[in-house]
Structures are given as structure tokens and as C-alpha cells.
CSV table of C-alpha atoms in Angstrom, one decimal:
chain,number,residue,atom,x,y,z
A,1408,GLY,CA,100.7,97.4,102.5
A,1409,GLY,CA,100.1,101.1,101.6
A,1410,GLY,CA,103.1,101.2,99.2
A,1411,GLY,CA,102.4,97.8,97.8
A,1412,GLY,CA,105.5,96.3,99.5
A,1413,ARG,CA,105.9,93.4,101.9
A,1414,LEU,CA,104.2,93.9,105.3
A,1415,PRO,CA,106.6,93.4,108.2
A,1416,PHE,CA,104.7,90.5,109.7
A,1417,PRO,CA,105.1,86.7,109.4
A,1418,ASP,CA,102.6,84.6,107.4
A,1419,GLY,CA,99.3,84.0,109.2
A,1420,SER,CA,99.7,86.7,111.8
A,1421,PHE,CA,96.2,88.1,111.9
A,1422,SER,CA,92.6,86.8,112.0
A,1423,LEU,CA,91.4,90.1,110.4
A,1424,VAL,CA,93.0,92.4,107.9
A,1425,TYR,CA,91.1,95.7,107.3
A,1426,ASP,CA,91.8,97.9,104.3
A,1427,GLN,CA,90.2,101.3,103.8
A,1428,CYS,CA,90.4,102.6,100.2
A,1429,GLY,CA,93.8,100.9,99.6
A,1430,LEU,CA,92.3,99.2,96.5
A,1431,ASP,CA,91.0,102.6,95.4
A,1432,VAL,CA,94.5,104.0,95.5
A,1433,ALA,CA,96.0,101.0,93.7
A,1434,LEU,CA,93.3,101.1,91.0
A,1435,ARG,CA,93.3,104.9,90.6
A,1436,GLN,CA,94.2,104.5,86.9
A,1437,ALA,CA,92.6,102.0,84.6
A,1438,SER,CA,95.7,100.1,83.6
A,1439,GLN,CA,97.3,96.7,83.7
A,1440,ALA,CA,99.9,98.1,86.1
A,1441,SER,CA,97.2,99.3,88.5
A,1442,GLU,CA,95.5,95.9,88.4
A,1443,LEU,CA,98.8,94.2,89.2
A,1444,ALA,CA,99.4,96.6,92.1
A,1445,ALA,CA,96.0,95.8,93.5
A,1446,ALA,CA,96.6,92.0,93.0
A,1447,ARG,CA,99.9,92.3,94.8
A,1448,ALA,CA,98.3,94.2,97.7
A,1449,LEU,CA,95.6,91.6,98.1
A,1450,SER,CA,98.1,88.8,97.9
A,1451,GLU,CA,100.1,90.3,100.7
A,1452,ALA,CA,96.9,90.8,102.8
A,1453,TRP,CA,96.1,87.1,102.3
A,1454,ARG,CA,99.6,86.1,103.2
A,1455,VAL,CA,99.4,87.7,106.7
A,1456,LEU,CA,95.9,86.2,107.3
A,1457,ARG,CA,95.5,83.1,109.4
A,1458,PRO,CA,93.6,80.2,107.8
A,1459,GLY,CA,90.0,81.1,108.1
A,1460,GLY,CA,90.7,84.8,108.6
A,1461,ARG,CA,88.8,87.6,107.0
A,1462,LEU,CA,89.9,90.4,104.7
A,1463,VAL,CA,87.7,93.4,104.8
A,1464,CYS,CA,88.2,96.0,102.1
A,1465,VAL,CA,86.3,99.3,102.2
A,1466,SER,CA,86.1,101.0,98.8
A,1467,LEU,CA,84.4,104.0,97.3
A,1468,ARG,CA,84.3,102.4,93.9
A,1469,SER,CA,81.0,101.1,92.6
A,1470,ARG,CA,80.2,97.5,93.1
A,1471,GLU,CA,80.1,97.1,89.3
A,1472,ALA,CA,83.6,98.7,88.9
A,1473,LEU,CA,85.1,96.3,91.4
A,1474,LEU,CA,83.3,93.1,90.1
A,1475,SER,CA,83.4,93.6,86.4
A,1476,GLY,CA,86.5,95.7,85.6
A,1477,ALA,CA,88.9,96.0,88.5
A,1478,LEU,CA,88.8,92.6,90.1
A,1479,PRO,CA,87.0,90.1,87.9
A,1480,GLY,CA,86.4,86.7,89.4
A,1481,MET,CA,85.8,87.9,93.0
A,1482,GLY,CA,82.6,85.9,93.3
A,1483,ALA,CA,84.2,82.7,92.0
A,1484,ALA,CA,87.1,83.2,94.4
A,1485,GLY,CA,84.6,83.1,97.4
A,1486,TRP,CA,84.5,86.9,98.0
A,1487,VAL,CA,81.4,88.3,99.7
A,1488,VAL,CA,80.6,91.8,98.4
A,1489,SER,CA,78.4,94.1,100.4
A,1490,HIS,CA,77.6,97.5,98.8
A,1491,GLY,CA,76.1,100.3,100.8
A,1492,LYS,CA,74.7,102.2,97.8
A,1493,GLY,CA,73.4,105.6,98.6
A,1494,ARG,CA,74.7,105.6,102.1
A,1495,ALA,CA,76.9,108.4,103.5
A,1496,VAL,CA,80.3,107.5,104.8
A,1497,GLY,CA,79.9,106.8,108.5
A,1498,ASP,CA,76.2,106.3,108.3
A,1499,PRO,CA,75.4,103.8,111.1
A,1500,ALA,CA,73.0,101.9,108.9
A,1501,GLY,CA,75.6,101.6,106.2
A,1502,VAL,CA,78.2,100.5,108.7
A,1503,ALA,CA,75.8,97.9,110.1
A,1504,ASP,CA,75.1,96.6,106.5
A,1505,ALA,CA,78.8,96.3,105.8
A,1506,GLN,CA,79.5,94.5,109.1
A,1507,ARG,CA,76.6,92.0,108.7
A,1508,GLY,CA,78.1,88.5,108.5
A,1509,LEU,CA,81.6,89.5,109.7
A,1510,ALA,CA,81.0,88.2,113.3
């Protein structure tokens, strides 16, 4: 959750968990503690997802920052990363790009 604590929901409660910039907040400093906070938040999101559910994280960080430094191994873990480079927040084309494949 927002504070990095346990969400007040049982395991497998949701088919979709949506996070908007929560990872950005958790990773605001380049430190091991920040990476642990992000990992805990993601772990909690996965806990409340049903099997086969989707976790959608919106981040303002660059694709490279997320994949190489902040959360290495995302691709190997089965993550799908879509990056709307150069698109304004709320741009319908950017939103459509990000949503592609979520249905």
C-alpha cells in the first residue's frame, strides 16, 4: 500500500491491482532501503492478486531506470513493460499504448 504496510484485504482479492507512481515514491532515493520498500510494495500487490490477475504500475521513471537499476530482472520475472516515451500524461494515444494487451 501507500505506506508500504499490509493492505487490509485477504490474499487473492482482486483480478487487477493498479498503482500510479507508488514505485516512484518508494524509489525516490537511490538506496538499498528504497529498493526494499519497492519490493515489499510489489510483494503486497501480488499477495492480493488472484491467480492470473494483473498488476498495472504507472511510473514517471524512464524505462531504463526501472529495468536496469530500480527493478532488475523484471523481464525474466514475466513482466511486460510498456513505455509511452514522449507522451504527455493523459494523452489518449499514450493511454491506449499503455492499455494495449491488458484486456
